[in-house]
Every structure is written in structure tokens, then in C-alpha cells.
């Protein structure tokens, strides 16, 4: 479980010749940092003088970003799990026609799972960007730079997740699924890019 692991060990494993954790896990960790940074802005706003009118909104933001942070950490573990599942499918016997079919079916299922996990990360990144925008607009001015950090980390998570989606799609034979997923990813990224730009614009204007 990533929650029970020290960051130093995670980074050492990531830097090693081990297959996991990989890029998908790193994407999820970036997303978790983005959610945590956004949560910090809200936490530093609640109860502060001059921000009583946004107290409830910030409390809701804390709840939502905390949940997202935890979701991302679960996706770190899930990414490792689906990669291992794909490797197991690769090792399945392929001597007879029946074995070849079972292996092909298992690989297709594993490839879809390996695609859906980073796609889930990308969708959560869009949510974090929306929350970072609220934090940048209404959060504590003294912490506005962290709203920008939240947006940057969420965007990094989304772009990293997209790479993992694409590398899995590239090896698939299911054209309908591939076309549909690429289109979904494109639309999601376009919306996310606009949000990131807006968050950073507000952040930089407030910083001066």
C-alpha cells in the first residue's frame, strides 16, 4: 500500500530497474499532490479574518480534495496491480488454438484495465483543476501560489496519465474502443488546459 510506504522508498523503487511503480503511479502521485495543495489553500482560508463568506465553500473544498487525494493514492496501487495482471496475461501458454484464444482474451481485458486506470487519473485531474480555480479565486491570498501549484501538479498528472493511456491504446486491436477513448481524452484535456491557464492567470495576477 502506497499510504504505508515512505516516499524515499517509492522514489528509489521508481528509479530502479523494477517494472513497478511506473509512470502511471507517478501520475497518480502528482495528482495527489495537486489535490493536497488545493486542500491546503482551503484549510488556510477557513476561520481566517475576511473569509467568513466563503467558509462553507472552503469546507466543502477540503472534503472533496481530501477524497480525491485518497482516490489518487488508491490508483497508485491499482496501477501496479493492473500492470502485474498484464504481465501475467503475457506469460499465459499459447501452444494450442484454445490457449491462444484464452491468452488473447486475457490480454485484451488486461489492456483495457491498464488504460482505464490512467484515464481515471486524468478525469480526477480535471476535478482538481476545477477546485484549484475556486481556491485561486476565493481562497486565502497568502496561499494563492499553492492554488497554482495544485493546478500545475494536476496538469502534470493529466499529461502523464495521457501518455499511459496512449501507450496502451497503441497496442490494441479494438478500433472502436481506441477511437472512443482517444476522443474522450482529447475533450478532457482541452477543458483541463483552459482551467490550468485560468488558474495560473489568476494566481500570477494576485501575486503581482
CSV table of N, CA, C and O in Angstrom, one decimal, residues 4-125:
chain,number,residue,atom,x,y,z
A,4,UNK,N,1.3,3.4,3.2
A,4,UNK,CA,2.2,2.9,4.3
A,4,UNK,C,3.6,2.9,3.9
A,4,UNK,O,4.5,2.5,4.7
A,5,UNK,N,4.0,3.4,2.7
A,5,UNK,CA,5.3,3.4,2.2
A,5,UNK,C,6.0,4.8,2.3
A,5,UNK,O,5.3,5.8,2.1
A,6,UNK,N,7.2,4.8,2.7
A,6,UNK,CA,8.0,6.1,2.8
A,6,UNK,C,8.3,6.6,1.4
A,6,UNK,O,8.5,5.8,0.4
A,7,UNK,N,8.2,7.9,1.2
A,7,UNK,CA,8.4,8.5,-0.1
A,7,UNK,C,9.8,8.2,-0.7
A,7,UNK,O,9.9,8.0,-1.9
A,8,UNK,N,10.8,8.1,0.2
A,8,UNK,CA,12.1,7.7,-0.2
A,8,UNK,C,12.2,6.4,-0.9
A,8,UNK,O,12.8,6.2,-1.9
A,9,UNK,N,11.5,5.4,-0.3
A,9,UNK,CA,11.5,4.0,-0.9
A,9,UNK,C,10.7,4.0,-2.2
A,9,UNK,O,11.2,3.4,-3.2
A,10,UNK,N,9.6,4.7,-2.3
A,10,UNK,CA,8.9,4.8,-3.5
A,10,UNK,C,9.7,5.4,-4.6
A,10,UNK,O,9.8,4.8,-5.7
A,11,UNK,N,10.5,6.4,-4.3
A,11,UNK,CA,11.3,7.1,-5.4
A,11,UNK,C,12.5,6.1,-5.7
A,11,UNK,O,12.9,6.1,-6.9
A,12,UNK,N,13.0,5.4,-4.8
A,12,UNK,CA,14.1,4.5,-5.1
A,12,UNK,C,13.6,3.4,-6.0
A,12,UNK,O,14.3,3.0,-6.9
A,13,UNK,N,12.4,2.9,-5.7
A,13,UNK,CA,11.9,1.8,-6.5
A,13,UNK,C,11.6,2.3,-7.9
A,13,UNK,O,11.8,1.6,-8.9
A,14,UNK,N,11.1,3.5,-8.0
A,14,UNK,CA,10.7,4.1,-9.2
A,14,UNK,C,12.0,4.3,-10.1
A,14,UNK,O,11.9,4.2,-11.3
A,15,UNK,N,13.1,4.7,-9.5
A,15,UNK,CA,14.3,4.9,-10.2
A,15,UNK,C,15.1,3.7,-10.6
A,15,UNK,O,16.0,3.7,-11.3
A,16,UNK,N,14.6,2.5,-10.0
A,16,UNK,CA,15.3,1.3,-10.2
A,16,UNK,C,14.9,0.6,-11.5
A,16,UNK,O,14.1,1.1,-12.3
A,17,UNK,N,15.4,-0.6,-11.7
A,17,UNK,CA,15.1,-1.4,-12.9
A,17,UNK,C,13.8,-2.2,-12.7
A,17,UNK,O,13.5,-3.1,-13.5
A,18,UNK,N,13.1,-2.0,-11.6
A,18,UNK,CA,11.8,-2.7,-11.4
A,18,UNK,C,10.8,-2.1,-12.4
A,18,UNK,O,10.8,-1.0,-12.8
A,19,UNK,N,9.8,-3.0,-12.7
A,19,UNK,CA,8.7,-2.5,-13.6
A,19,UNK,C,7.7,-1.6,-12.9
A,19,UNK,O,7.1,-0.8,-13.5
A,20,UNK,N,7.6,-1.8,-11.6
A,20,UNK,CA,6.6,-1.0,-10.8
A,20,UNK,C,7.3,-0.5,-9.5
A,20,UNK,O,8.2,-1.2,-9.0
A,21,UNK,N,7.0,0.7,-9.1
A,21,UNK,CA,6.0,1.6,-9.7
A,21,UNK,C,6.5,2.2,-11.0
A,21,UNK,O,7.7,2.4,-11.1
A,22,UNK,N,5.6,2.5,-11.9
A,22,UNK,CA,5.9,3.1,-13.2
A,22,UNK,C,5.3,4.5,-13.4
A,22,UNK,O,4.9,5.1,-12.4
A,23,UNK,N,5.2,4.8,-14.6
A,23,UNK,CA,4.8,6.2,-14.9
A,23,UNK,C,3.3,6.4,-14.5
A,23,UNK,O,3.0,7.6,-14.1
A,24,UNK,N,2.5,5.4,-14.5
A,24,UNK,CA,1.1,5.6,-14.1
A,24,UNK,C,1.0,5.9,-12.6
A,24,UNK,O,0.3,6.8,-12.2
A,25,UNK,N,1.9,5.2,-11.8
A,25,UNK,CA,1.9,5.5,-10.4
A,25,UNK,C,2.4,6.9,-10.1
A,25,UNK,O,1.9,7.6,-9.2
A,26,UNK,N,3.4,7.3,-10.9
A,26,UNK,CA,3.9,8.7,-10.7
A,26,UNK,C,2.9,9.7,-11.1
A,26,UNK,O,2.8,10.8,-10.4
A,27,UNK,N,2.1,9.4,-12.1
A,27,UNK,CA,1.0,10.3,-12.5
A,27,UNK,C,0.0,10.5,-11.3
A,27,UNK,O,-0.4,11.6,-11.0
A,28,UNK,N,-0.4,9.4,-10.7
A,28,UNK,CA,-1.3,9.4,-9.6
A,28,UNK,C,-0.7,10.2,-8.4
A,28,UNK,O,-1.4,10.9,-7.7
A,29,UNK,N,0.6,10.0,-8.2
A,29,UNK,CA,1.2,10.7,-7.1
A,29,UNK,C,1.2,12.2,-7.3
A,29,UNK,O,0.9,13.0,-6.4
A,30,UNK,N,1.4,12.6,-8.6
A,30,UNK,CA,1.3,14.1,-8.9
A,30,UNK,C,-0.1,14.6,-8.7
A,30,UNK,O,-0.2,15.7,-8.2
A,31,UNK,N,-1.1,13.8,-9.0
A,31,UNK,CA,-2.4,14.2,-8.8
A,31,UNK,C,-2.8,14.4,-7.3
A,31,UNK,O,-3.4,15.3,-6.9
A,32,UNK,N,-2.2,13.4,-6.5
A,32,UNK,CA,-2.4,13.5,-5.1
A,32,UNK,C,-1.8,14.8,-4.5
A,32,UNK,O,-2.4,15.4,-3.6
A,33,UNK,N,-0.7,15.2,-5.0
A,33,UNK,CA,0.0,16.4,-4.6
A,33,UNK,C,-0.8,17.6,-5.0
A,33,UNK,O,-0.9,18.6,-4.2
A,34,UNK,N,-1.4,17.6,-6.2
A,34,UNK,CA,-2.3,18.7,-6.6
A,34,UNK,C,-3.5,18.8,-5.8
A,34,UNK,O,-3.9,19.9,-5.4
A,35,UNK,N,-4.1,17.7,-5.4
A,35,UNK,CA,-5.3,17.7,-4.5
A,35,UNK,C,-4.9,18.3,-3.2
A,35,UNK,O,-5.6,19.1,-2.5
A,36,UNK,N,-3.7,17.8,-2.7
A,36,UNK,CA,-3.3,18.2,-1.3
A,36,UNK,C,-3.0,19.7,-1.3
A,36,UNK,O,-3.3,20.4,-0.3
A,37,UNK,N,-2.3,20.2,-2.4
A,37,UNK,CA,-2.0,21.7,-2.4
A,37,UNK,C,-3.3,22.5,-2.4
A,37,UNK,O,-3.4,23.5,-1.7
A,38,UNK,N,-4.3,22.0,-3.2
A,38,UNK,CA,-5.6,22.8,-3.2
A,38,UNK,C,-6.3,22.7,-1.9
A,38,UNK,O,-6.8,23.7,-1.4
A,39,UNK,N,-6.2,21.6,-1.2
A,39,UNK,CA,-6.8,21.4,0.1
A,39,UNK,C,-6.1,22.3,1.1
A,39,UNK,O,-6.8,22.9,1.9
A,40,UNK,N,-4.8,22.5,1.0
A,40,UNK,CA,-4.1,23.4,1.9
A,40,UNK,C,-4.6,24.8,1.8
A,40,UNK,O,-4.8,25.5,2.8
A,41,UNK,N,-4.9,25.3,0.6
A,41,UNK,CA,-5.4,26.6,0.4
A,41,UNK,C,-6.7,26.8,1.1
A,41,UNK,O,-6.9,27.8,1.9
A,42,UNK,N,-7.6,25.8,0.9
A,42,UNK,CA,-8.9,25.9,1.6
A,42,UNK,C,-8.7,25.8,3.1
A,42,UNK,O,-9.4,26.5,3.9
A,43,UNK,N,-7.8,25.0,3.6
A,43,UNK,CA,-7.6,24.8,5.0
A,43,UNK,C,-7.1,26.1,5.6
A,43,UNK,O,-7.4,26.4,6.8
A,44,UNK,N,-6.3,26.8,4.9
A,44,UNK,CA,-5.7,28.1,5.4
A,44,UNK,C,-6.7,29.3,5.2
A,44,UNK,O,-6.4,30.4,5.6
A,45,UNK,N,-7.8,29.0,4.6
A,45,UNK,CA,-8.9,30.0,4.4
A,45,UNK,C,-9.9,30.0,5.5
A,45,UNK,O,-10.4,31.0,6.0
A,46,UNK,N,-10.3,28.7,5.8
A,46,UNK,CA,-11.4,28.5,6.8
A,46,UNK,C,-11.0,29.2,8.2
A,46,UNK,O,-9.9,28.9,8.7
A,47,UNK,N,-11.9,30.0,8.7
A,47,UNK,CA,-11.6,30.6,10.0
A,47,UNK,C,-10.8,31.9,10.0
A,47,UNK,O,-10.5,32.5,11.0
A,48,UNK,N,-10.3,32.2,8.8
A,48,UNK,CA,-9.4,33.4,8.7
A,48,UNK,C,-10.3,34.7,8.5
A,48,UNK,O,-11.3,34.7,7.9
A,49,UNK,N,-9.8,35.8,9.1
A,49,UNK,CA,-10.5,37.1,9.0
A,49,UNK,C,-10.6,37.5,7.6
A,49,UNK,O,-9.7,37.4,6.8
A,50,UNK,N,-11.8,37.9,7.2
A,50,UNK,CA,-12.1,38.4,5.9
A,50,UNK,C,-12.6,37.3,4.9
A,50,UNK,O,-12.9,37.6,3.8
A,51,UNK,N,-12.7,36.1,5.4
A,51,UNK,CA,-13.1,35.0,4.5
A,51,UNK,C,-14.3,34.2,5.1
A,51,UNK,O,-14.6,33.1,4.6
A,52,UNK,N,-15.0,34.8,5.9
A,52,UNK,CA,-16.2,34.2,6.5
A,52,UNK,C,-17.3,33.8,5.5
A,52,UNK,O,-18.0,32.9,5.6
A,53,UNK,N,-17.3,34.7,4.4
A,53,UNK,CA,-18.4,34.5,3.4
A,53,UNK,C,-18.1,33.2,2.6
A,53,UNK,O,-19.0,32.8,1.9
A,54,UNK,N,-16.9,32.7,2.6
A,54,UNK,CA,-16.6,31.5,1.8
A,54,UNK,C,-16.3,30.3,2.6
A,54,UNK,O,-15.8,29.3,2.2
A,55,UNK,N,-16.6,30.4,3.9
A,55,UNK,CA,-16.3,29.3,4.9
A,55,UNK,C,-16.9,28.0,4.4
A,55,UNK,O,-16.2,27.0,4.4
A,56,UNK,N,-18.2,28.0,4.1
A,56,UNK,CA,-18.8,26.7,3.8
A,56,UNK,C,-18.2,26.2,2.4
A,56,UNK,O,-18.0,25.0,2.3
A,57,UNK,N,-18.0,27.0,1.5
A,57,UNK,CA,-17.4,26.6,0.2
A,57,UNK,C,-16.0,26.0,0.4
A,57,UNK,O,-15.7,25.0,-0.2
A,58,UNK,N,-15.2,26.6,1.3
A,58,UNK,CA,-13.9,26.1,1.5
A,58,UNK,C,-13.9,24.8,2.3
A,58,UNK,O,-13.1,23.9,2.1
A,59,UNK,N,-14.9,24.7,3.2
A,59,UNK,CA,-15.0,23.4,3.9
A,59,UNK,C,-15.4,22.3,3.0
A,59,UNK,O,-14.9,21.1,3.1
A,60,UNK,N,-16.2,22.6,2.0
A,60,UNK,CA,-16.6,21.6,1.0
A,60,UNK,C,-15.4,21.2,0.1
A,60,UNK,O,-15.2,20.1,-0.2
A,61,UNK,N,-14.6,22.2,-0.2
A,61,UNK,CA,-13.4,22.0,-0.9
A,61,UNK,C,-12.4,21.1,-0.2
A,61,UNK,O,-11.8,20.2,-0.8
A,62,UNK,N,-12.3,21.3,1.1
A,62,UNK,CA,-11.4,20.4,1.9
A,62,UNK,C,-11.9,19.0,1.8
A,62,UNK,O,-11.1,18.1,1.6
A,63,UNK,N,-13.2,18.8,2.0
A,63,UNK,CA,-13.8,17.4,1.9
A,63,UNK,C,-13.5,16.8,0.5
A,63,UNK,O,-13.0,15.6,0.4
A,64,UNK,N,-13.8,17.5,-0.5
A,64,UNK,CA,-13.6,17.0,-1.9
A,64,UNK,C,-12.2,16.7,-2.2
A,64,UNK,O,-11.9,15.7,-2.8
A,65,UNK,N,-11.3,17.6,-1.9
A,65,UNK,CA,-9.9,17.4,-2.3
A,65,UNK,C,-9.2,16.3,-1.4
A,65,UNK,O,-8.4,15.6,-1.9
A,66,UNK,N,-9.7,16.2,-0.2
A,66,UNK,CA,-9.2,15.1,0.6
A,66,UNK,C,-9.6,13.7,0.1
A,66,UNK,O,-8.8,12.8,0.0
A,67,UNK,N,-10.8,13.7,-0.4
A,67,UNK,CA,-11.3,12.4,-1.0
A,67,UNK,C,-10.5,12.1,-2.3
A,67,UNK,O,-10.2,11.0,-2.6
A,68,UNK,N,-10.3,13.2,-3.1
A,68,UNK,CA,-9.5,13.0,-4.3
A,68,UNK,C,-8.1,12.5,-4.0
A,68,UNK,O,-7.6,11.7,-4.7
A,69,UNK,N,-7.5,13.1,-3.0
A,69,UNK,CA,-6.1,12.8,-2.7
A,69,UNK,C,-6.1,11.3,-2.3
A,69,UNK,O,-5.2,10.5,-2.8
A,70,UNK,N,-7.0,10.8,-1.6
A,70,UNK,CA,-7.1,9.4,-1.2
A,70,UNK,C,-7.4,8.5,-2.4
A,70,UNK,O,-6.8,7.4,-2.5
A,71,UNK,N,-8.2,9.0,-3.3
A,71,UNK,CA,-8.5,8.2,-4.5
A,71,UNK,C,-7.3,8.1,-5.4
A,71,UNK,O,-7.0,7.0,-5.9
A,72,UNK,N,-6.5,9.1,-5.5
A,72,UNK,CA,-5.2,9.0,-6.3
A,72,UNK,C,-4.3,8.0,-5.7
A,72,UNK,O,-3.6,7.2,-6.4
A,73,UNK,N,-4.2,8.0,-4.3
A,73,UNK,CA,-3.3,7.0,-3.7
A,73,UNK,C,-3.7,5.6,-4.0
A,73,UNK,O,-2.9,4.7,-4.1
A,74,UNK,N,-5.0,5.4,-4.0
A,74,UNK,CA,-5.6,4.1,-4.3
A,74,UNK,C,-5.2,3.7,-5.8
A,74,UNK,O,-4.9,2.5,-6.1
A,75,UNK,N,-5.2,4.7,-6.7
A,75,UNK,CA,-4.9,4.5,-8.1
A,75,UNK,C,-3.4,4.2,-8.3
A,75,UNK,O,-3.0,3.5,-9.2
A,76,UNK,N,-2.5,4.6,-7.3
A,76,UNK,CA,-1.1,4.2,-7.4
A,76,UNK,C,-1.0,2.7,-7.3
A,76,UNK,O,-0.4,2.0,-8.1
A,77,UNK,N,-1.7,2.2,-6.3
A,77,UNK,CA,-1.7,0.7,-6.0
A,77,UNK,C,-2.4,0.0,-7.2
A,77,UNK,O,-2.0,-1.1,-7.6
A,78,UNK,N,-3.5,0.6,-7.7
A,78,UNK,CA,-4.3,0.0,-8.8
A,78,UNK,C,-3.4,-0.1,-10.0
A,78,UNK,O,-3.5,-1.1,-10.8
A,79,UNK,N,-2.6,0.9,-10.3
A,79,UNK,CA,-1.8,0.9,-11.5
A,79,UNK,C,-0.8,-0.2,-11.4
A,79,UNK,O,-0.5,-0.9,-12.4
A,80,UNK,N,-0.2,-0.4,-10.3
A,80,UNK,CA,0.7,-1.5,-10.1
A,80,UNK,C,0.0,-2.9,-10.3
A,80,UNK,O,0.5,-3.8,-11.0
A,81,UNK,N,-1.2,-3.0,-9.7
A,81,UNK,CA,-2.0,-4.2,-9.9
A,81,UNK,C,-2.3,-4.6,-11.3
A,81,UNK,O,-2.1,-5.7,-11.7
A,82,UNK,N,-2.7,-3.6,-12.1
A,82,UNK,CA,-3.1,-3.9,-13.5
A,82,UNK,C,-1.9,-4.2,-14.3
A,82,UNK,O,-2.0,-5.0,-15.3
A,83,UNK,N,-0.8,-3.5,-14.0
A,83,UNK,CA,0.4,-3.9,-14.8
A,83,UNK,C,0.8,-5.3,-14.5
A,83,UNK,O,1.2,-6.0,-15.5
A,84,UNK,N,0.8,-5.7,-13.3
A,84,UNK,CA,1.1,-7.1,-12.9
A,84,UNK,C,0.2,-8.1,-13.6
A,84,UNK,O,0.6,-9.1,-14.1
A,85,UNK,N,-1.1,-7.7,-13.7
A,85,UNK,CA,-2.1,-8.5,-14.4
A,85,UNK,C,-1.8,-8.7,-15.9
A,85,UNK,O,-2.0,-9.8,-16.4
A,86,UNK,N,-1.3,-7.6,-16.5
A,86,UNK,CA,-1.0,-7.6,-17.9
A,86,UNK,C,0.2,-8.5,-18.1
A,86,UNK,O,0.3,-9.3,-19.1
A,87,UNK,N,1.2,-8.5,-17.2
A,87,UNK,CA,2.4,-9.3,-17.3
A,87,UNK,C,2.0,-10.8,-17.2
A,87,UNK,O,2.6,-11.6,-17.8
A,88,UNK,N,1.1,-11.0,-16.3
A,88,UNK,CA,0.6,-12.4,-16.1
A,88,UNK,C,-0.1,-13.0,-17.3
A,88,UNK,O,0.1,-14.1,-17.7
A,89,UNK,N,-0.8,-12.1,-18.0
A,89,UNK,CA,-1.5,-12.5,-19.2
A,89,UNK,C,-0.5,-12.8,-20.3
A,89,UNK,O,-0.7,-13.7,-21.1
A,90,UNK,N,0.6,-12.0,-20.4
A,90,UNK,CA,1.6,-12.3,-21.4
A,90,UNK,C,2.3,-13.6,-21.2
A,90,UNK,O,2.8,-14.3,-22.2
A,91,UNK,N,2.3,-14.1,-19.9
A,91,UNK,CA,3.0,-15.4,-19.6
A,91,UNK,C,2.1,-16.6,-19.9
A,91,UNK,O,2.6,-17.7,-19.8
A,92,UNK,N,0.9,-16.4,-20.2
A,92,UNK,CA,-0.1,-17.5,-20.4
A,92,UNK,C,0.4,-18.3,-21.6
A,92,UNK,O,1.0,-17.8,-22.6
A,93,UNK,N,0.2,-19.6,-21.6
A,93,UNK,CA,0.6,-20.5,-22.7
A,93,UNK,C,-0.1,-20.2,-24.0
A,93,UNK,O,-1.3,-19.7,-23.9
A,94,UNK,N,0.6,-20.5,-25.1
A,94,UNK,CA,0.0,-20.2,-26.4
A,94,UNK,C,0.4,-21.2,-27.4
A,94,UNK,O,0.7,-20.9,-28.6
A,95,UNK,N,0.3,-22.5,-27.0
A,95,UNK,CA,0.7,-23.6,-27.9
A,95,UNK,C,-0.5,-24.0,-28.7
A,95,UNK,O,-0.4,-24.2,-29.9
A,96,UNK,N,-1.7,-24.2,-28.1
A,96,UNK,CA,-2.8,-24.6,-28.9
A,96,UNK,C,-3.7,-23.4,-29.3
A,96,UNK,O,-3.5,-22.3,-28.7
A,97,UNK,N,-4.6,-23.7,-30.2
A,97,UNK,CA,-5.6,-22.6,-30.6
A,97,UNK,C,-6.4,-22.1,-29.4
A,97,UNK,O,-6.7,-20.9,-29.3
A,98,UNK,N,-6.8,-23.0,-28.6
A,98,UNK,CA,-7.6,-22.7,-27.4
A,98,UNK,C,-6.8,-21.8,-26.4
A,98,UNK,O,-7.3,-20.8,-25.9
A,99,UNK,N,-5.5,-22.2,-26.2
A,99,UNK,CA,-4.7,-21.4,-25.4
A,99,UNK,C,-4.4,-20.0,-25.9
A,99,UNK,O,-4.4,-19.0,-25.2
A,100,UNK,N,-4.2,-20.0,-27.2
A,100,UNK,CA,-4.0,-18.7,-27.9
A,100,UNK,C,-5.2,-17.8,-27.7
A,100,UNK,O,-5.1,-16.5,-27.5
A,101,UNK,N,-6.4,-18.3,-27.8
A,101,UNK,CA,-7.6,-17.5,-27.7
A,101,UNK,C,-7.8,-17.0,-26.2
A,101,UNK,O,-8.1,-15.9,-26.0
A,102,UNK,N,-7.5,-17.9,-25.3
A,102,UNK,CA,-7.6,-17.5,-23.9
A,102,UNK,C,-6.6,-16.4,-23.5
A,102,UNK,O,-6.9,-15.5,-22.8
A,103,UNK,N,-5.4,-16.6,-24.1
A,103,UNK,CA,-4.4,-15.6,-23.9
A,103,UNK,C,-4.8,-14.2,-24.5
A,103,UNK,O,-4.6,-13.2,-23.9
A,104,UNK,N,-5.3,-14.3,-25.7
A,104,UNK,CA,-5.7,-13.1,-26.4
A,104,UNK,C,-6.8,-12.3,-25.7
A,104,UNK,O,-6.8,-11.1,-25.5
A,105,UNK,N,-7.7,-13.1,-25.2
A,105,UNK,CA,-8.9,-12.5,-24.4
A,105,UNK,C,-8.3,-11.9,-23.1
A,105,UNK,O,-8.8,-10.8,-22.7
A,106,UNK,N,-7.4,-12.6,-22.5
A,106,UNK,CA,-6.9,-12.1,-21.2
A,106,UNK,C,-6.1,-10.8,-21.4
A,106,UNK,O,-6.1,-9.9,-20.7
A,107,UNK,N,-5.3,-10.8,-22.5
A,107,UNK,CA,-4.5,-9.6,-22.9
A,107,UNK,C,-5.4,-8.4,-23.2
A,107,UNK,O,-5.1,-7.3,-22.8
A,108,UNK,N,-6.5,-8.7,-23.9
A,108,UNK,CA,-7.4,-7.6,-24.2
A,108,UNK,C,-8.0,-7.0,-23.0
A,108,UNK,O,-8.0,-5.8,-22.8
A,109,UNK,N,-8.5,-7.9,-22.1
A,109,UNK,CA,-9.0,-7.4,-20.8
A,109,UNK,C,-8.0,-6.6,-20.0
A,109,UNK,O,-8.3,-5.6,-19.4
A,110,UNK,N,-6.8,-7.2,-19.9
A,110,UNK,CA,-5.7,-6.5,-19.1
A,110,UNK,C,-5.4,-5.2,-19.7
A,110,UNK,O,-5.1,-4.2,-19.0
A,111,UNK,N,-5.4,-5.1,-21.1
A,111,UNK,CA,-5.0,-3.8,-21.7
A,111,UNK,C,-6.1,-2.8,-21.5
A,111,UNK,O,-5.8,-1.6,-21.3
A,112,UNK,N,-7.3,-3.2,-21.5
A,112,UNK,CA,-8.4,-2.2,-21.2
A,112,UNK,C,-8.3,-1.7,-19.7
A,112,UNK,O,-8.4,-0.5,-19.5
A,113,UNK,N,-8.0,-2.6,-18.8
A,113,UNK,CA,-7.9,-2.2,-17.4
A,113,UNK,C,-6.7,-1.3,-17.2
A,113,UNK,O,-6.8,-0.3,-16.5
A,114,UNK,N,-5.6,-1.6,-18.0
A,114,UNK,CA,-4.4,-0.8,-17.9
A,114,UNK,C,-4.6,0.6,-18.5
A,114,UNK,O,-3.9,1.6,-18.2
A,115,UNK,N,-5.6,0.7,-19.4
A,115,UNK,CA,-6.0,2.0,-20.0
A,115,UNK,C,-6.9,2.8,-19.1
A,115,UNK,O,-6.8,4.0,-18.9
A,116,UNK,N,-7.9,2.1,-18.5
A,116,UNK,CA,-8.9,2.8,-17.7
A,116,UNK,C,-8.4,3.4,-16.4
A,116,UNK,O,-8.9,4.4,-15.9
A,117,UNK,N,-7.3,2.8,-15.9
A,117,UNK,CA,-6.7,3.3,-14.6
A,117,UNK,C,-6.1,4.7,-14.8
A,117,UNK,O,-6.5,5.6,-14.1
A,118,UNK,N,-5.2,4.9,-15.8
A,118,UNK,CA,-4.7,6.2,-16.0
A,118,UNK,C,-5.8,7.2,-16.5
A,118,UNK,O,-5.7,8.4,-16.3
A,119,UNK,N,-6.8,6.7,-17.2
A,119,UNK,CA,-7.9,7.5,-17.7
A,119,UNK,C,-8.6,8.1,-16.5
A,119,UNK,O,-9.1,9.2,-16.5
A,120,UNK,N,-8.8,7.2,-15.5
A,120,UNK,CA,-9.5,7.6,-14.2
A,120,UNK,C,-8.6,8.7,-13.6
A,120,UNK,O,-9.2,9.7,-13.0
A,121,UNK,N,-7.3,8.6,-13.6
A,121,UNK,CA,-6.4,9.6,-13.1
A,121,UNK,C,-6.7,11.0,-13.8
A,121,UNK,O,-6.7,12.0,-13.2
A,122,UNK,N,-6.8,10.9,-15.1
A,122,UNK,CA,-7.0,12.1,-15.9
A,122,UNK,C,-8.3,12.8,-15.5
A,122,UNK,O,-8.3,14.0,-15.4
A,123,UNK,N,-9.3,12.0,-15.4
A,123,UNK,CA,-10.6,12.6,-15.0
A,123,UNK,C,-10.6,13.3,-13.6
A,123,UNK,O,-11.2,14.3,-13.4
A,124,UNK,N,-9.8,12.6,-12.7
A,124,UNK,CA,-9.7,13.2,-11.4
A,124,UNK,C,-8.9,14.5,-11.4
A,124,UNK,O,-9.1,15.4,-10.7
A,125,UNK,N,-7.9,14.5,-12.4
A,125,UNK,CA,-7.1,15.7,-12.5
A,125,UNK,C,-8.0,16.9,-13.0
A,125,UNK,O,-7.7,18.1,-12.5
